[in-house]
XYZ file of C-alpha atoms in Angstrom:
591
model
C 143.166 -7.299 59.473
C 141.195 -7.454 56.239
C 144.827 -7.985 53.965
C 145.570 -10.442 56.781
C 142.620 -12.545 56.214
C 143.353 -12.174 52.417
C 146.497 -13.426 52.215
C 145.964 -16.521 54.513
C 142.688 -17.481 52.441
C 144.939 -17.704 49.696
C 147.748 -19.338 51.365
C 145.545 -21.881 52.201
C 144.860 -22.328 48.063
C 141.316 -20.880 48.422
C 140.169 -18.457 45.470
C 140.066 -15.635 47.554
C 139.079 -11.988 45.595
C 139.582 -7.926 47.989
C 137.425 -5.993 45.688
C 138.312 -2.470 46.593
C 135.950 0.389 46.372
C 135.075 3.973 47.701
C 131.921 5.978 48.292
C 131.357 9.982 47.566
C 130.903 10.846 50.890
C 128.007 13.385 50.294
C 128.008 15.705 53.261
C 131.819 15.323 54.025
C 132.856 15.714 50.271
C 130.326 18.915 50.045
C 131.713 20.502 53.043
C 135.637 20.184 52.251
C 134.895 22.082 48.641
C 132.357 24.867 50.213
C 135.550 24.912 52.686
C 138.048 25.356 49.910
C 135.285 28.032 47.744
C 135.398 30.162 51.062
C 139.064 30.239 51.260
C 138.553 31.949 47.808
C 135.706 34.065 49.261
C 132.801 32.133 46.976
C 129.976 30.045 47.791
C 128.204 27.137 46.129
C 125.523 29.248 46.193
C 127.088 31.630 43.841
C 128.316 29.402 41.407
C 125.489 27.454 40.557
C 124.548 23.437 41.091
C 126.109 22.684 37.117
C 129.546 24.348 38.349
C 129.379 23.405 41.842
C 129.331 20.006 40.779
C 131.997 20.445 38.374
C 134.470 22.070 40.979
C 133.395 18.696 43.507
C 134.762 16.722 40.789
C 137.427 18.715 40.109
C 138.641 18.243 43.581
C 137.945 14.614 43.961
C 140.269 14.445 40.904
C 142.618 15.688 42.655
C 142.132 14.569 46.046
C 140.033 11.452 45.804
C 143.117 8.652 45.354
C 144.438 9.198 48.676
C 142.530 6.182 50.335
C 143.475 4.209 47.399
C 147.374 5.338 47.480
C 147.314 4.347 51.166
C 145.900 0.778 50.499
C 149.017 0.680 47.814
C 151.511 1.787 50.239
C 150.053 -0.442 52.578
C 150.591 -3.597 50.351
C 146.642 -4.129 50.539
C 146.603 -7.156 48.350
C 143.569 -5.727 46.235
C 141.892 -6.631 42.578
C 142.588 -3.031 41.281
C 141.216 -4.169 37.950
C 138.100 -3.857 39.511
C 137.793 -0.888 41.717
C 134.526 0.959 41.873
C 133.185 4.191 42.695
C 129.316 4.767 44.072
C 128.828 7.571 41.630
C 130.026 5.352 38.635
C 127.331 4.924 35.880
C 126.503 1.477 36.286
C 125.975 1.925 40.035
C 124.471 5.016 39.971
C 121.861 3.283 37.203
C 121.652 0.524 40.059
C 120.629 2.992 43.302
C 117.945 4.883 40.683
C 116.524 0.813 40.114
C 116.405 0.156 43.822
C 114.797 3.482 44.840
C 112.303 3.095 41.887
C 111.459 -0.688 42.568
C 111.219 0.401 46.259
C 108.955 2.799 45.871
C 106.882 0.898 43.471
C 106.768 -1.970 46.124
C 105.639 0.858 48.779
C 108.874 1.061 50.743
C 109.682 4.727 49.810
C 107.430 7.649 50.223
C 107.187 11.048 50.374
C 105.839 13.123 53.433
C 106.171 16.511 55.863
C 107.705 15.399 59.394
C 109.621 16.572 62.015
C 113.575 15.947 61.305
C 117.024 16.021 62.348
C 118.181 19.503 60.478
C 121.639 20.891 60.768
C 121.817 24.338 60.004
C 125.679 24.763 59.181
C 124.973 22.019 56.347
C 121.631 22.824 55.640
C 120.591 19.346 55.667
C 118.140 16.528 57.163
C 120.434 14.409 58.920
C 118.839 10.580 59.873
C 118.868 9.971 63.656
C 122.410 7.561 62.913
C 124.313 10.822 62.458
C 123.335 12.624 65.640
C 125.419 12.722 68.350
C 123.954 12.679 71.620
C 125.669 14.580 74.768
C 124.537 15.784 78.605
C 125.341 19.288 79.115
C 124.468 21.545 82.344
C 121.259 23.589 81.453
C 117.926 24.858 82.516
C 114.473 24.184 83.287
C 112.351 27.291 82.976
C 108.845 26.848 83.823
C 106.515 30.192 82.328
C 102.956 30.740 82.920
C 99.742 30.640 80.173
C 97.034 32.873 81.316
C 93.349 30.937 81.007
C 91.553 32.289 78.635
C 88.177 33.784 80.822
C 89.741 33.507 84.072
C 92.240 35.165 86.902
C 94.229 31.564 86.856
C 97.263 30.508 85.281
C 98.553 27.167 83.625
C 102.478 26.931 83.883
C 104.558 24.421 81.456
C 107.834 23.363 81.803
C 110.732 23.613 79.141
C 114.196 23.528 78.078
C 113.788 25.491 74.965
C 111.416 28.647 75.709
C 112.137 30.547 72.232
C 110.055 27.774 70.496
C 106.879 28.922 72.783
C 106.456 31.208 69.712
C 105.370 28.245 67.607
C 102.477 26.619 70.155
C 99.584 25.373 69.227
C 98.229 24.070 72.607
C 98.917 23.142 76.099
C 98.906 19.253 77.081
C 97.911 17.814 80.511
C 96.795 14.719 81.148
C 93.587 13.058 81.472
C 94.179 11.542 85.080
C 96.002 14.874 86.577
C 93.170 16.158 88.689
C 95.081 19.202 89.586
C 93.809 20.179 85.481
C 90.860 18.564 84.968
C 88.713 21.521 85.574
C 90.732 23.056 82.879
C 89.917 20.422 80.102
C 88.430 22.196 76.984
C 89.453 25.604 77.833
C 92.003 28.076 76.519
C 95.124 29.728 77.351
C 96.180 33.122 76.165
C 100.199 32.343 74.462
C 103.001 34.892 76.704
C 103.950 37.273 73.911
C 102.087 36.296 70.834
C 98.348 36.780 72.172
C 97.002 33.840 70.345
C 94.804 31.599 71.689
C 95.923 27.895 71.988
C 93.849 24.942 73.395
C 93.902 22.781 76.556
C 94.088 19.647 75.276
C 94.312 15.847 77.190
C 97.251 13.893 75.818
C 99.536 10.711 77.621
C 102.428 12.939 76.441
C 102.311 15.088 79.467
C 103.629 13.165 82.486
C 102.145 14.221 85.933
C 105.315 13.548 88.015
C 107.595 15.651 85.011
C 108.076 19.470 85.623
C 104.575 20.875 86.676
C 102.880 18.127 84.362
C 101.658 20.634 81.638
C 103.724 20.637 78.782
C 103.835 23.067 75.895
C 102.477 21.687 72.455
C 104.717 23.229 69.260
C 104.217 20.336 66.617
C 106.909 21.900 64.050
C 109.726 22.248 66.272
C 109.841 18.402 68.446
C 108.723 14.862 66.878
C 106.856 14.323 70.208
C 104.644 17.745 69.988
C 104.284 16.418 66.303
C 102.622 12.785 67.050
C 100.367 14.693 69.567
C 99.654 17.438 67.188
C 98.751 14.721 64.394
C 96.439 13.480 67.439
C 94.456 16.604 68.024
C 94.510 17.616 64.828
C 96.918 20.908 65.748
C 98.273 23.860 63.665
C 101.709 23.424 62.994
C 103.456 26.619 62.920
C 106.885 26.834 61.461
C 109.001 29.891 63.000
C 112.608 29.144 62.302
C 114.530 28.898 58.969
C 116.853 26.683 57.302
C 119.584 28.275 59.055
C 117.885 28.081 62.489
C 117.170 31.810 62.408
C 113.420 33.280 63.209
C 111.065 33.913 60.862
C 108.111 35.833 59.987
C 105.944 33.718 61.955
C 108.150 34.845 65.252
C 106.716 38.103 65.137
C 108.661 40.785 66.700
C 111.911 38.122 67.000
C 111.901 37.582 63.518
C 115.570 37.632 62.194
C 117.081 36.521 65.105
C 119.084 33.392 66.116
C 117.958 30.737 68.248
C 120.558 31.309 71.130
C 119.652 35.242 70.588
C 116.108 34.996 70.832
C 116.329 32.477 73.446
C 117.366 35.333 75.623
C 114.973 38.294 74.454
C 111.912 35.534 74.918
C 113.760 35.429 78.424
C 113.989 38.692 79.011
C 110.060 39.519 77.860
C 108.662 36.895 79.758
C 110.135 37.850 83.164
C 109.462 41.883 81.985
C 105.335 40.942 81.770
C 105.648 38.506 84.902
C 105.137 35.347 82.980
C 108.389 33.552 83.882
C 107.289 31.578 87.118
C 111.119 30.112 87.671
C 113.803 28.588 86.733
C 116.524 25.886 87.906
C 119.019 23.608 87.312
C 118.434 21.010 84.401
C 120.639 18.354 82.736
C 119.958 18.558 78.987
C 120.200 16.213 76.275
C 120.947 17.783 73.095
C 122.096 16.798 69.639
C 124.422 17.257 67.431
C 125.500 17.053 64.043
C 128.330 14.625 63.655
C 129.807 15.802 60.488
C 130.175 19.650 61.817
C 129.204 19.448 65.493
C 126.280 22.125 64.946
C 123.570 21.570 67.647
C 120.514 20.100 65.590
C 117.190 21.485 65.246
C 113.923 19.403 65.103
C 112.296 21.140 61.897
C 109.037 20.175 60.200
C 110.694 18.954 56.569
C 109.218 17.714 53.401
C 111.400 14.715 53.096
C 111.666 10.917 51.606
C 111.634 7.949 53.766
C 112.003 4.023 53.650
C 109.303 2.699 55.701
C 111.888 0.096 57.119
C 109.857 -1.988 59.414
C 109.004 -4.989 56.420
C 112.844 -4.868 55.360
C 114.303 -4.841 58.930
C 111.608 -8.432 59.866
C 114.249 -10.166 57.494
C 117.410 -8.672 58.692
C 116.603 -9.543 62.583
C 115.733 -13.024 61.678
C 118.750 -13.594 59.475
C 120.499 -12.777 61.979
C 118.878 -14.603 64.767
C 119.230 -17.855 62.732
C 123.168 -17.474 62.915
C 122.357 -16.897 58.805
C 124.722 -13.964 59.563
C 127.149 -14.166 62.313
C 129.588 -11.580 64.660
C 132.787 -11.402 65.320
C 132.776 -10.086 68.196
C 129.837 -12.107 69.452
C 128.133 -9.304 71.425
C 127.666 -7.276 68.309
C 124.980 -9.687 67.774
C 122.962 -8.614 70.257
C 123.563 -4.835 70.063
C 122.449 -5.023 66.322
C 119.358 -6.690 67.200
C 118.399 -4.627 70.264
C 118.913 -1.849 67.575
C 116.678 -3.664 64.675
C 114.040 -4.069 67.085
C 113.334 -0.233 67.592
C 114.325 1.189 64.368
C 112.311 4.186 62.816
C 111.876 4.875 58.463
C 115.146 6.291 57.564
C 115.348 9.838 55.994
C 116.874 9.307 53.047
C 116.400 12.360 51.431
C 119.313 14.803 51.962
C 119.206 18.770 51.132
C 122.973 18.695 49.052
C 124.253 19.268 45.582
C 126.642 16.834 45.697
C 125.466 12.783 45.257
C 122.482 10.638 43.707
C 119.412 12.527 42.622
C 116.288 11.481 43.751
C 114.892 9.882 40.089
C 111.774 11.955 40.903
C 110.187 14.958 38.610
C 107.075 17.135 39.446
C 105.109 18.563 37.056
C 102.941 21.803 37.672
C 99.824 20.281 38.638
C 101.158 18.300 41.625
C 102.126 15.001 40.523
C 105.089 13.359 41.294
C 106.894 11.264 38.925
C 109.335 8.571 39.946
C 110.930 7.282 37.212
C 114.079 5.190 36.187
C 114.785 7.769 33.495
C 113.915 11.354 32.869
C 109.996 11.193 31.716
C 108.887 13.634 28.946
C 105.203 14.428 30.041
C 103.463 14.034 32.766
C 100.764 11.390 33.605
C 98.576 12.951 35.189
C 97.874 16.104 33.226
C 100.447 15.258 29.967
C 101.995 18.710 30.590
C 105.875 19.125 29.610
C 107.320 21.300 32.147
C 108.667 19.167 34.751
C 111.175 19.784 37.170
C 113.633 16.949 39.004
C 113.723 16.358 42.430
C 116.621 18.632 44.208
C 116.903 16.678 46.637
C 119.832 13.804 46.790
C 120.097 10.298 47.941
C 121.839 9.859 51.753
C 124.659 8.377 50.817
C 124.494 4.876 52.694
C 121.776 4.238 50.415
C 123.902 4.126 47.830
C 126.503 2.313 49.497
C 124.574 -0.821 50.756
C 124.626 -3.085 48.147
C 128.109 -4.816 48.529
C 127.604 -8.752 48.751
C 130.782 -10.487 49.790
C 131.818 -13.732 51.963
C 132.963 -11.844 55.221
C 132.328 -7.919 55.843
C 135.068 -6.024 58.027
C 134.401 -3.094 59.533
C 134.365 -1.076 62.301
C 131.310 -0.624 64.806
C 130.896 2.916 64.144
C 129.239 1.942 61.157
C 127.465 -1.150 62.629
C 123.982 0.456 61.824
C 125.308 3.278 59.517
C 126.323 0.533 56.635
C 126.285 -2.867 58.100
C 122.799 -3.398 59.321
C 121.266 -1.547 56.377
C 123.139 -3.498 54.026
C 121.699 -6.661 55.677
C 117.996 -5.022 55.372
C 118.052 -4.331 51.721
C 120.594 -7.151 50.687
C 118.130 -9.987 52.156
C 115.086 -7.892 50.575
C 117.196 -7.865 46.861
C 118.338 -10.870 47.248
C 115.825 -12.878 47.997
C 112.913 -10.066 47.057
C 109.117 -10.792 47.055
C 108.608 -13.770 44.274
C 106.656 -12.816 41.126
C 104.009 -15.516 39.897
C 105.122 -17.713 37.397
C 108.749 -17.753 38.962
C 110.566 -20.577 39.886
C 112.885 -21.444 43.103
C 115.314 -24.622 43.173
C 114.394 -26.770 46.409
C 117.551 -28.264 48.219
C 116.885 -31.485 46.519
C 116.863 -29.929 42.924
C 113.481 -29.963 42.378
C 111.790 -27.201 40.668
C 109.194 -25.193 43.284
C 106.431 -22.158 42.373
C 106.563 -19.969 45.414
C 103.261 -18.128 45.645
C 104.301 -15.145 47.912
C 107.150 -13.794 49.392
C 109.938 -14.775 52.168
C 108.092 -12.532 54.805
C 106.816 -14.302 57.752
C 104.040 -16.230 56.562
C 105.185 -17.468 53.899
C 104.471 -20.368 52.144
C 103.868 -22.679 55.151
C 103.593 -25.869 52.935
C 107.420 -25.503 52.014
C 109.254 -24.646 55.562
C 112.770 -26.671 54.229
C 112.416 -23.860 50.956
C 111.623 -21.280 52.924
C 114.499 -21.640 55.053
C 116.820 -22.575 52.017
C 115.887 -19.087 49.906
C 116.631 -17.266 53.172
C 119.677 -18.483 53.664
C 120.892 -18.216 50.883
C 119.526 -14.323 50.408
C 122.105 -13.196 53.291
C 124.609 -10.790 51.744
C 127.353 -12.034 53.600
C 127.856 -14.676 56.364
C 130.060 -13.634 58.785
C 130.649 -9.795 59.973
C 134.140 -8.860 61.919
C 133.784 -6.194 63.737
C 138.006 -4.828 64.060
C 138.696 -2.282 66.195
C 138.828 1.770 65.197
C 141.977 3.822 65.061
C 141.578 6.691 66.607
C 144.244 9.536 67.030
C 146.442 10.026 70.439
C 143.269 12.168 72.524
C 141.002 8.583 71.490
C 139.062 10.565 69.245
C 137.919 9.219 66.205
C 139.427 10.051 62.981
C 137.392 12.413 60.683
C 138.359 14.413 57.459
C 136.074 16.931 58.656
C 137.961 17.067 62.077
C 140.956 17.391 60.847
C 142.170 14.653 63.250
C 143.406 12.194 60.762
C 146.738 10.422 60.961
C 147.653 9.567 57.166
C 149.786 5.987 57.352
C 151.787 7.147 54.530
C 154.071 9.269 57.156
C 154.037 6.393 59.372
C 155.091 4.543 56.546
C 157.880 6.708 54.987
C 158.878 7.267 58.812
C 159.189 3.384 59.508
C 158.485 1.351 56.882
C 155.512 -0.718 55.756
C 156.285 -3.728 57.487
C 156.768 -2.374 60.895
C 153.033 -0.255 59.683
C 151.210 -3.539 59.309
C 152.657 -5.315 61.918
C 152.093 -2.450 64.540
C 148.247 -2.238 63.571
C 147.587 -6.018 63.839
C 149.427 -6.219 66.878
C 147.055 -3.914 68.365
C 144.309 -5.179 66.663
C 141.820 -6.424 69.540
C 138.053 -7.324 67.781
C 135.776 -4.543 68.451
C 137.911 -2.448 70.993
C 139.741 0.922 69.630
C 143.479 1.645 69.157
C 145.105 4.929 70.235
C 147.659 4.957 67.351
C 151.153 5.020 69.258
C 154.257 5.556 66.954
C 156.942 4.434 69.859
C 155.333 0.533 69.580
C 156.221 1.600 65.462
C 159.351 2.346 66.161
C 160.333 -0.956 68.570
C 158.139 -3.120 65.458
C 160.909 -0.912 62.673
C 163.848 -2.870 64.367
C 161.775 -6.281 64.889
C 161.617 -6.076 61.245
C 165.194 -5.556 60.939
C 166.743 -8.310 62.684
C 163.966 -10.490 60.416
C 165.167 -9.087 57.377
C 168.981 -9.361 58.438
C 168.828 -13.098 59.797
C 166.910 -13.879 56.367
C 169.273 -12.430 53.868
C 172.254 -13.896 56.227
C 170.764 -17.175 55.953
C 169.747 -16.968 52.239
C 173.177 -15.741 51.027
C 174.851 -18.289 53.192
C 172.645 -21.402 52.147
C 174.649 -22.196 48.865
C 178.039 -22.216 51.100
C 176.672 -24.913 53.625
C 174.665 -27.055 50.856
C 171.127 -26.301 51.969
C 168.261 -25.474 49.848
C 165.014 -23.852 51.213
C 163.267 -27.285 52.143
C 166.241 -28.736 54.116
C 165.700 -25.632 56.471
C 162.121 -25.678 56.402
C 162.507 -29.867 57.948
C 165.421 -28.999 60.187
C 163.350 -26.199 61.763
C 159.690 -27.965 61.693
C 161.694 -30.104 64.095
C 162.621 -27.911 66.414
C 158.700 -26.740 66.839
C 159.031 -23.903 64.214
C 156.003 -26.092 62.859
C 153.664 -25.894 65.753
C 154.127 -22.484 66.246
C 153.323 -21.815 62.498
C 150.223 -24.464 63.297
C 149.443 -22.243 66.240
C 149.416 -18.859 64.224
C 147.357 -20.349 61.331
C 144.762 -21.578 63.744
C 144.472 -18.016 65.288
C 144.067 -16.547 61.821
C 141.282 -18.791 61.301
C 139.381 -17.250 64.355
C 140.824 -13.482 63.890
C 143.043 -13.967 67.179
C 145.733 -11.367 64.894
C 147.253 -10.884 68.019
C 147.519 -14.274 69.389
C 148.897 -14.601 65.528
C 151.279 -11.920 65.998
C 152.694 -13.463 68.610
């Protein structure tokens, strides 16, 4: 679709430029070469960030032109003159500007929250790249002896082994089946530690037996209310999901393991009240498919709410339009209940966070490697380890029109909006100057956010316009393989079009996908409509050279056929199919 549009742009005489590019795919790119290292029996861990790096290099050497040797064999009609890479110097100079200037403007910061971490890539993972799914499970409800008293308090939960990390029980303030238990204690099943009652809206009377179990390092929810009442926060799983030392006696086991000896103990000292049937949401990782673990992280975040006010209203203005037209609203339904983004990833391979910390505490962000700190003027300081998610690197791409597909709608598309509208158009300095509509010369005293200079609507509405990084986003639809499921290096699902190709051609490739190009619905890639497209292009190619290398016989040059055949309707039908390439219809154009 995207060579499509190209080449009728240009067709139509318009200057019309396909810069082509790639990203490092952080995660993905990491886990193919710790894949390859363990077919040799190594890990990264073993060879060291320097050489690590080297060998990720080493493979995208080696590996890393296959997307752009498709696009060739494809005929992509691309400026390879210009081709970038996110991990080139000049960009990667560019992401360490916008993640300094960010943070100087307050946008990034640094804090310890409850995250999405996958254990098999040992990573924080941003709430984009978990994948949500129903499975059958249970309910287990366990009692919490009061602390004084003969009674018992019984909570509800899916996930008993992280009972181990409470810091208090939860009930709320208009349950009157608790309220003589407000302010008291409860003895924790197992650990013996004493953990509050406390009152909190997060405990739902009609939910389970409307006392819920408090563990603020293991769920974002128990986090909030532990912020609230001021809790411990006790960490009691690893990196790799695995107990720790603050388990106690289940130290050094898995989750699933010490699932069941929690299980097992409670029911042995009569503290498991029941148990039933329960529908469970869980996540998972959608790189590796690794169930996700809510862990209390040191991490750094965009606080996205000021950058995502611009976005929605760019948007809403038709500054930015969709193709499909219901995208529209699904991206703003989406903008309107975003969270910060977690930008902070635990990898080797990608951006480093331009950030050094010196002995003493301070943090340094910096555009290039400072030599002392300014705090304390010591010498010894240490960079980040830490790397950029790599959609933060990838969202500055400006253009006319963006195609893509939707499973990247708020992955790439919608961030690219956020902090393209915020660079492009980015809170004025004093002293700068803005052209008005009319060419008059206009001082802007504060920024494009709402509330902005109310004494210049036309400007205001002018500079935001014009800050949009692209006007018009097609949404084409996803190839995915012949089960529907989407294609993924790290699935090992994908179909490479050079086979189609040297199996069929290129023509009968291209024509195939934009025949079954439909905006925003997915194509189950079917080599049998190949095939039938192979001969289509055949008979083309046949009549043409027949009629070519018979022209000169029967006196006819190109433009005596191109009259004779307007006049038979060839012309309207040519009419027709540049019409529905002007509004995508590529299979109405097909046609």
């Amino acid at each position: 679709q995207m060579d499509t549009i190209i080449r009728w742009h240009r067709m139509r005489g318009e200057v019309t430029l396909w810069l082509p590019g790639t990203d490092h795919a952080g995660i993905a790119t990491q886990m193919m070469v710790e894949r390859q290292l363990a077919t040799e029996g190594k890990k990264r861990s073993e060879l060291g960030r320097e050489k690590f790096i080297e060998r990720v290099w080493s493979w995208k050497k080696q590996y890393g032109s296959a997307i752009q040797e498709q696009m060739r064999r494809l005929g992509a009609s691309v400026d390879w003159s210009r081709e970038y890479f996110t991990m080139d110097d000049n960009l990667s100079r560019a992401v360490r500007e916008v993640f300094v200037r960010l943070h100087e403007q307050g946008l990034i910061y640094r804090g310890k929250y409850v995250i999405n971490w996958c254990p098999r890539c040992e990573t924080a993972i941003s709430d984009l790249e978990v994948k949500h799914e129903e499975i059958p499970g249970k309910l287990w409800e366990i009692r919490y002896p009061v602390v004084g008293s003969n009674e018992f308090i019984t909570v509800a939960t899916t996930r008993p082994e992280t009972m181990l990390g409470d810091t208090a029980v939860a009930v709320n303030e208009r349950d009157e089946r608790y309220t003589h238990l407000h302010g008291k204690r409860v003895l924790l099943p197992l650990m013996n530690r004493e953990i509050p009652i406390i009152t909190d809206e997060l405990a739902q009377p009609e939910f389970g037996t409307g006392a819920v179990k408090i563990t603020p390092a293991h769920d974002a929810n128990d986090f909030q209310a532990g912020v609230r009442h001021n809790l411990l926060q006790i960490e009691i799983m690893d990196e790799h999901a695995r107990m720790n030392e603050n388990a106690g006696s289940y130290a050094g086991l898995g989750r699933s393991t010490a699932r069941e000896r929690v299980l097992e103990d409670l029911r042995a000292h009569g503290f498991l009240a029941g148990e039933k049937d329960y529908t469970l949401a869980i996540g998972k990782c959608d790189r590796c498919g690794t169930v996700v673990e809510p862990r209390l992280s040191t991490q750094w975040f965009i606080k996205i709410q000021p950058l995502a006010e611009r976005a929605i209203e760019v948007v809403e203005k038709d500054y930015i339009r969709f193709t499909p037209t219901n995208y529209r609203q699904i991206y703003l339904n989406w903008m309107r209940n975003i969270h910060d983004w977690t930008i902070s990833r635990q990898l080797w391979w990608g951006h480093r966070i331009p950030a050094w910390h010196c002995a003493c505490g301070e943090i340094i962000v910096a555009r290039e490697a400072p030599t002392s700190c300014d705090k304390c003027g010591g010498s010894h300081l240490t960079q980040d380890p830490d790397v950029l998610d790599t959609w933060f690197s990838s969202v500055f791409y400006p253009t006319s029109l963006l195609i893509t597909g939707f499973d990247i709608l708020f992955f790439w598309v919608a961030r690219m909006i956020m902090l393209g509208c915020w660079f492009m158009s980015p809170p004025e300095k004093p002293g700068t100057t803005v052209t008005d509509s009319d060419g008059r010369d206009r001082s802007p005293a504060t920024s494009l956010k709402i509330g902005a200079r109310a004494s210049s609507p036309a400007l205001r509405e002018s500079v935001l316009k014009r800050s949009v990084p692209f006007r018009e986003v097609y949404i084409h639809a996803l190839v995915r393989d012949a089960e529907r499921q989407k294609m993924s290096k790290t699935k090992g699902n994908v179909l490479d079009p050079i086979h189609v190709i040297e199996k069929y051609g290129t023509d009968a490739t291209r024509f195939t996908l934009a025949a079954m190009s439909s905006p925003g619905t997915d194509i189950a890639f079917n080599e049998s409509r190949t095939e039938g497209y192979r001969a289509f292009a055949n008979k083309i190619w046949n009549a043409a050279r027949f009629m070519f290398m018979n022209m000169e016989r029967i006196g006819l040059c190109g433009s005596d056929i191109l009259v004779r055949q307007d006049s038979r309707g060839a012309g309207a039908l040519v009419r027709e199919g540049q019409e529905a390439s002007a509004i995508r219809g590529f299979q109405t154009a097909k046609q």
